[in-house]
JSON list of C-alpha atoms in Angstrom, two decimals:
[
{"chain": "A", "resi": 1, "resn": "MET", "atom": "CA", "xyz": [41.28, 96.85, 102.22]},
{"chain": "A", "resi": 2, "resn": "GLU", "atom": "CA", "xyz": [37.98, 95.63, 102.23]},
{"chain": "A", "resi": 3, "resn": "PHE", "atom": "CA", "xyz": [38.28, 93.11, 98.89]},
{"chain": "A", "resi": 4, "resn": "GLY", "atom": "CA", "xyz": [41.24, 91.90, 99.73]},
{"chain": "A", "resi": 5, "resn": "GLY", "atom": "CA", "xyz": [43.64, 93.92, 98.00]},
{"chain": "A", "resi": 6, "resn": "SER", "atom": "CA", "xyz": [46.40, 95.82, 99.00]},
{"chain": "A", "resi": 7, "resn": "ALA", "atom": "CA", "xyz": [47.59, 99.42, 98.16]},
{"chain": "A", "resi": 8, "resn": "VAL", "atom": "CA", "xyz": [49.86, 99.84, 95.48]},
{"chain": "A", "resi": 9, "resn": "ASN", "atom": "CA", "xyz": [53.32, 100.85, 96.88]},
{"chain": "A", "resi": 10, "resn": "SER", "atom": "CA", "xyz": [54.79, 103.89, 94.50]},
{"chain": "A", "resi": 11, "resn": "SER", "atom": "CA", "xyz": [58.22, 104.79, 94.46]},
{"chain": "A", "resi": 12, "resn": "HIS", "atom": "CA", "xyz": [59.22, 108.81, 95.81]},
{"chain": "A", "resi": 13, "resn": "ARG", "atom": "CA", "xyz": [56.59, 111.09, 94.32]},
{"chain": "A", "resi": 14, "resn": "ASP", "atom": "CA", "xyz": [58.24, 114.45, 93.57]},
{"chain": "A", "resi": 15, "resn": "ASP", "atom": "CA", "xyz": [55.63, 117.50, 94.09]},
{"chain": "A", "resi": 16, "resn": "THR", "atom": "CA", "xyz": [57.73, 120.16, 92.37]},
{"chain": "A", "resi": 17, "resn": "PRO", "atom": "CA", "xyz": [56.08, 121.79, 89.94]},
{"chain": "A", "resi": 18, "resn": "VAL", "atom": "CA", "xyz": [56.14, 120.50, 86.27]},
{"chain": "A", "resi": 19, "resn": "LEU", "atom": "CA", "xyz": [57.30, 123.34, 83.56]},
{"chain": "A", "resi": 20, "resn": "ILE", "atom": "CA", "xyz": [55.70, 122.59, 80.27]},
{"chain": "A", "resi": 21, "resn": "THR", "atom": "CA", "xyz": [56.90, 125.80, 78.09]},
{"chain": "A", "resi": 22, "resn": "GLU", "atom": "CA", "xyz": [59.66, 127.75, 77.87]},
{"chain": "A", "resi": 23, "resn": "ALA", "atom": "CA", "xyz": [57.77, 131.32, 78.06]},
{"chain": "A", "resi": 24, "resn": "GLN", "atom": "CA", "xyz": [59.54, 134.19, 79.52]},
{"chain": "A", "resi": 25, "resn": "PRO", "atom": "CA", "xyz": [57.62, 136.49, 81.90]},
{"chain": "A", "resi": 26, "resn": "SER", "atom": "CA", "xyz": [55.70, 138.74, 80.49]},
{"chain": "A", "resi": 27, "resn": "TYR", "atom": "CA", "xyz": [56.58, 142.46, 79.32]},
{"chain": "A", "resi": 28, "resn": "ASP", "atom": "CA", "xyz": [54.76, 143.78, 81.75]},
{"chain": "A", "resi": 29, "resn": "ASP", "atom": "CA", "xyz": [56.03, 141.44, 84.95]},
{"chain": "A", "resi": 30, "resn": "GLN", "atom": "CA", "xyz": [59.70, 142.19, 83.73]},
{"chain": "A", "resi": 31, "resn": "GLN", "atom": "CA", "xyz": [58.88, 145.82, 83.09]},
{"chain": "A", "resi": 32, "resn": "ALA", "atom": "CA", "xyz": [57.62, 146.46, 86.80]},
{"chain": "A", "resi": 33, "resn": "VAL", "atom": "CA", "xyz": [61.01, 144.76, 87.80]},
{"chain": "A", "resi": 34, "resn": "ARG", "atom": "CA", "xyz": [62.63, 146.81, 86.07]},
{"chain": "A", "resi": 35, "resn": "ARG", "atom": "CA", "xyz": [61.03, 150.00, 87.44]},
{"chain": "A", "resi": 36, "resn": "ARG", "atom": "CA", "xyz": [61.28, 148.79, 90.96]},
{"chain": "A", "resi": 37, "resn": "ARG", "atom": "CA", "xyz": [65.41, 148.56, 90.27]},
{"chain": "A", "resi": 38, "resn": "TYR", "atom": "CA", "xyz": [65.47, 151.63, 89.11]},
{"chain": "A", "resi": 39, "resn": "ALA", "atom": "CA", "xyz": [63.44, 153.12, 91.64]},
{"chain": "A", "resi": 40, "resn": "ILE", "atom": "CA", "xyz": [65.58, 151.61, 94.04]},
{"chain": "A", "resi": 41, "resn": "MET", "atom": "CA", "xyz": [69.12, 152.90, 92.95]},
{"chain": "A", "resi": 42, "resn": "MET", "atom": "CA", "xyz": [67.87, 156.18, 92.38]},
{"chain": "A", "resi": 43, "resn": "ALA", "atom": "CA", "xyz": [66.28, 156.87, 96.00]},
{"chain": "A", "resi": 44, "resn": "SER", "atom": "CA", "xyz": [69.59, 155.32, 97.24]},
{"chain": "A", "resi": 45, "resn": "ARG", "atom": "CA", "xyz": [71.36, 158.14, 95.64]},
{"chain": "A", "resi": 46, "resn": "ILE", "atom": "CA", "xyz": [70.20, 160.79, 98.10]},
{"chain": "A", "resi": 47, "resn": "PRO", "atom": "CA", "xyz": [70.92, 158.85, 101.22]},
{"chain": "A", "resi": 48, "resn": "CYS", "atom": "CA", "xyz": [74.60, 158.44, 99.88]},
{"chain": "A", "resi": 49, "resn": "LEU", "atom": "CA", "xyz": [74.93, 162.56, 99.52]},
{"chain": "A", "resi": 50, "resn": "VAL", "atom": "CA", "xyz": [73.60, 162.90, 102.67]},
{"chain": "A", "resi": 51, "resn": "VAL", "atom": "CA", "xyz": [75.99, 160.36, 104.45]},
{"chain": "A", "resi": 52, "resn": "ALA", "atom": "CA", "xyz": [78.80, 161.88, 102.59]},
{"chain": "A", "resi": 53, "resn": "VAL", "atom": "CA", "xyz": [77.93, 165.48, 103.89]},
{"chain": "A", "resi": 54, "resn": "VAL", "atom": "CA", "xyz": [77.50, 163.86, 107.42]},
{"chain": "A", "resi": 55, "resn": "VAL", "atom": "CA", "xyz": [80.97, 161.99, 107.61]},
{"chain": "A", "resi": 56, "resn": "PHE", "atom": "CA", "xyz": [82.51, 165.01, 106.36]},
{"chain": "A", "resi": 57, "resn": "GLN", "atom": "CA", "xyz": [80.98, 167.46, 108.99]},
{"chain": "A", "resi": 58, "resn": "LEU", "atom": "CA", "xyz": [80.82, 165.25, 111.95]},
{"chain": "A", "resi": 59, "resn": "TRP", "atom": "CA", "xyz": [84.22, 163.13, 111.63]},
{"chain": "A", "resi": 60, "resn": "GLN", "atom": "CA", "xyz": [86.27, 165.66, 109.37]},
{"chain": "A", "resi": 61, "resn": "LEU", "atom": "CA", "xyz": [87.03, 162.22, 107.20]},
{"chain": "A", "resi": 62, "resn": "TRP", "atom": "CA", "xyz": [87.43, 164.32, 103.42]},
{"chain": "A", "resi": 63, "resn": "TRP", "atom": "CA", "xyz": [88.59, 161.09, 101.78]},
{"chain": "A", "resi": 64, "resn": "LEU", "atom": "CA", "xyz": [85.83, 158.98, 103.14]},
{"chain": "A", "resi": 65, "resn": "ALA", "atom": "CA", "xyz": [83.04, 161.26, 102.26]},
{"chain": "A", "resi": 66, "resn": "LEU", "atom": "CA", "xyz": [84.36, 161.70, 98.69]},
{"chain": "A", "resi": 67, "resn": "ILE", "atom": "CA", "xyz": [84.23, 157.51, 98.37]},
{"chain": "A", "resi": 68, "resn": "ILE", "atom": "CA", "xyz": [80.95, 157.96, 99.54]},
{"chain": "A", "resi": 69, "resn": "LEU", "atom": "CA", "xyz": [80.41, 160.71, 97.00]},
{"chain": "A", "resi": 70, "resn": "ALA", "atom": "CA", "xyz": [82.08, 158.69, 94.42]},
{"chain": "A", "resi": 71, "resn": "ILE", "atom": "CA", "xyz": [79.65, 156.20, 94.43]},
{"chain": "A", "resi": 72, "resn": "SER", "atom": "CA", "xyz": [76.54, 157.84, 94.21]},
{"chain": "A", "resi": 73, "resn": "ILE", "atom": "CA", "xyz": [77.65, 159.84, 90.87]},
{"chain": "A", "resi": 74, "resn": "PRO", "atom": "CA", "xyz": [76.95, 157.01, 88.83]},
{"chain": "A", "resi": 75, "resn": "LEU", "atom": "CA", "xyz": [74.28, 155.58, 90.12]},
{"chain": "A", "resi": 76, "resn": "PRO", "atom": "CA", "xyz": [71.65, 157.28, 87.78]},
{"chain": "A", "resi": 77, "resn": "TRP", "atom": "CA", "xyz": [73.26, 156.55, 84.63]},
{"chain": "A", "resi": 78, "resn": "MET", "atom": "CA", "xyz": [73.72, 152.96, 86.10]},
{"chain": "A", "resi": 79, "resn": "ALA", "atom": "CA", "xyz": [70.07, 153.02, 86.99]},
{"chain": "A", "resi": 80, "resn": "VAL", "atom": "CA", "xyz": [68.84, 154.16, 83.31]},
{"chain": "A", "resi": 81, "resn": "LEU", "atom": "CA", "xyz": [70.99, 151.50, 81.92]},
{"chain": "A", "resi": 82, "resn": "ILE", "atom": "CA", "xyz": [69.63, 148.77, 83.93]},
{"chain": "A", "resi": 83, "resn": "ALA", "atom": "CA", "xyz": [65.69, 150.01, 83.72]},
{"chain": "A", "resi": 84, "resn": "ASN", "atom": "CA", "xyz": [66.22, 149.86, 80.05]},
{"chain": "A", "resi": 85, "resn": "ASP", "atom": "CA", "xyz": [67.88, 146.93, 79.46]},
{"chain": "A", "resi": 86, "resn": "ARG", "atom": "CA", "xyz": [65.40, 143.58, 79.31]},
{"chain": "A", "resi": 87, "resn": "PRO", "atom": "CA", "xyz": [66.80, 140.59, 81.26]},
{"chain": "A", "resi": 88, "resn": "ALA", "atom": "CA", "xyz": [68.94, 137.99, 80.12]},
{"chain": "A", "resi": 89, "resn": "LYS", "atom": "CA", "xyz": [67.45, 134.28, 79.67]},
{"chain": "A", "resi": 90, "resn": "LYS", "atom": "CA", "xyz": [67.50, 132.53, 82.90]},
{"chain": "A", "resi": 91, "resn": "ARG", "atom": "CA", "xyz": [69.50, 129.13, 83.25]},
{"chain": "A", "resi": 92, "resn": "GLU", "atom": "CA", "xyz": [68.09, 127.08, 85.72]},
{"chain": "A", "resi": 93, "resn": "LYS", "atom": "CA", "xyz": [67.21, 123.76, 86.73]},
{"chain": "A", "resi": 94, "resn": "VAL", "atom": "CA", "xyz": [63.87, 123.29, 85.88]},
{"chain": "A", "resi": 95, "resn": "HIS", "atom": "CA", "xyz": [61.80, 120.03, 86.26]},
{"chain": "A", "resi": 96, "resn": "TRP", "atom": "CA", "xyz": [60.61, 119.04, 83.01]},
{"chain": "A", "resi": 97, "resn": "PHE", "atom": "CA", "xyz": [57.81, 116.67, 82.69]},
{"chain": "A", "resi": 98, "resn": "ARG", "atom": "CA", "xyz": [59.24, 113.38, 81.29]},
{"chain": "A", "resi": 99, "resn": "ARG", "atom": "CA", "xyz": [57.10, 110.48, 80.26]},
{"chain": "A", "resi": 100, "resn": "SER", "atom": "CA", "xyz": [58.23, 107.12, 81.34]},
{"chain": "A", "resi": 101, "resn": "HIS", "atom": "CA", "xyz": [56.66, 104.39, 79.92]},
{"chain": "A", "resi": 102, "resn": "ARG", "atom": "CA", "xyz": [58.84, 101.54, 81.41]},
{"chain": "A", "resi": 103, "resn": "ALA", "atom": "CA", "xyz": [57.88, 103.00, 85.10]},
{"chain": "A", "resi": 104, "resn": "LEU", "atom": "CA", "xyz": [54.57, 101.28, 84.87]},
{"chain": "A", "resi": 105, "resn": "GLU", "atom": "CA", "xyz": [55.86, 98.16, 83.54]},
{"chain": "A", "resi": 106, "resn": "SER", "atom": "CA", "xyz": [58.55, 97.97, 85.82]},
{"chain": "A", "resi": 107, "resn": "SER", "atom": "CA", "xyz": [56.42, 97.92, 89.26]},
{"chain": "A", "resi": 108, "resn": "SER", "atom": "CA", "xyz": [54.72, 95.07, 90.61]},
{"chain": "A", "resi": 109, "resn": "HIS", "atom": "CA", "xyz": [50.90, 95.22, 90.80]},
{"chain": "A", "resi": 110, "resn": "GLN", "atom": "CA", "xyz": [48.19, 93.05, 92.58]},
{"chain": "A", "resi": 111, "resn": "VAL", "atom": "CA", "xyz": [46.01, 91.69, 90.44]},
{"chain": "A", "resi": 112, "resn": "ILE", "atom": "CA", "xyz": [42.70, 90.85, 91.94]},
{"chain": "A", "resi": 113, "resn": "GLU", "atom": "CA", "xyz": [40.38, 87.99, 90.00]},
{"chain": "A", "resi": 114, "resn": "GLY", "atom": "CA", "xyz": [36.82, 88.86, 90.05]},
{"chain": "A", "resi": 115, "resn": "ALA", "atom": "CA", "xyz": [34.34, 85.73, 91.34]}
]
């Protein structure tokens, strides 16, 4: 450096975002996720029914067709339950902001005296 000082060596910097609130996602965001899940579950029922018919028609595997059909029967009921239920609070490891007074005091800093 031009004034005779050197850069302060800092410890490893954590670039993960810091969470400063415990707020849940907005109601609109939660509802959008639930709508998407509902649409996926309801849309998967029709292919299940088609696959059951195809399996029975092509390979005469009635037991496999019944299993696929049995899987597709409770899908609307499960889709409605999932769409109407709010998600549970997530327990996740979060990078919380923690102030440390000793971190600044413990490291050595070069003091530059002016002339």
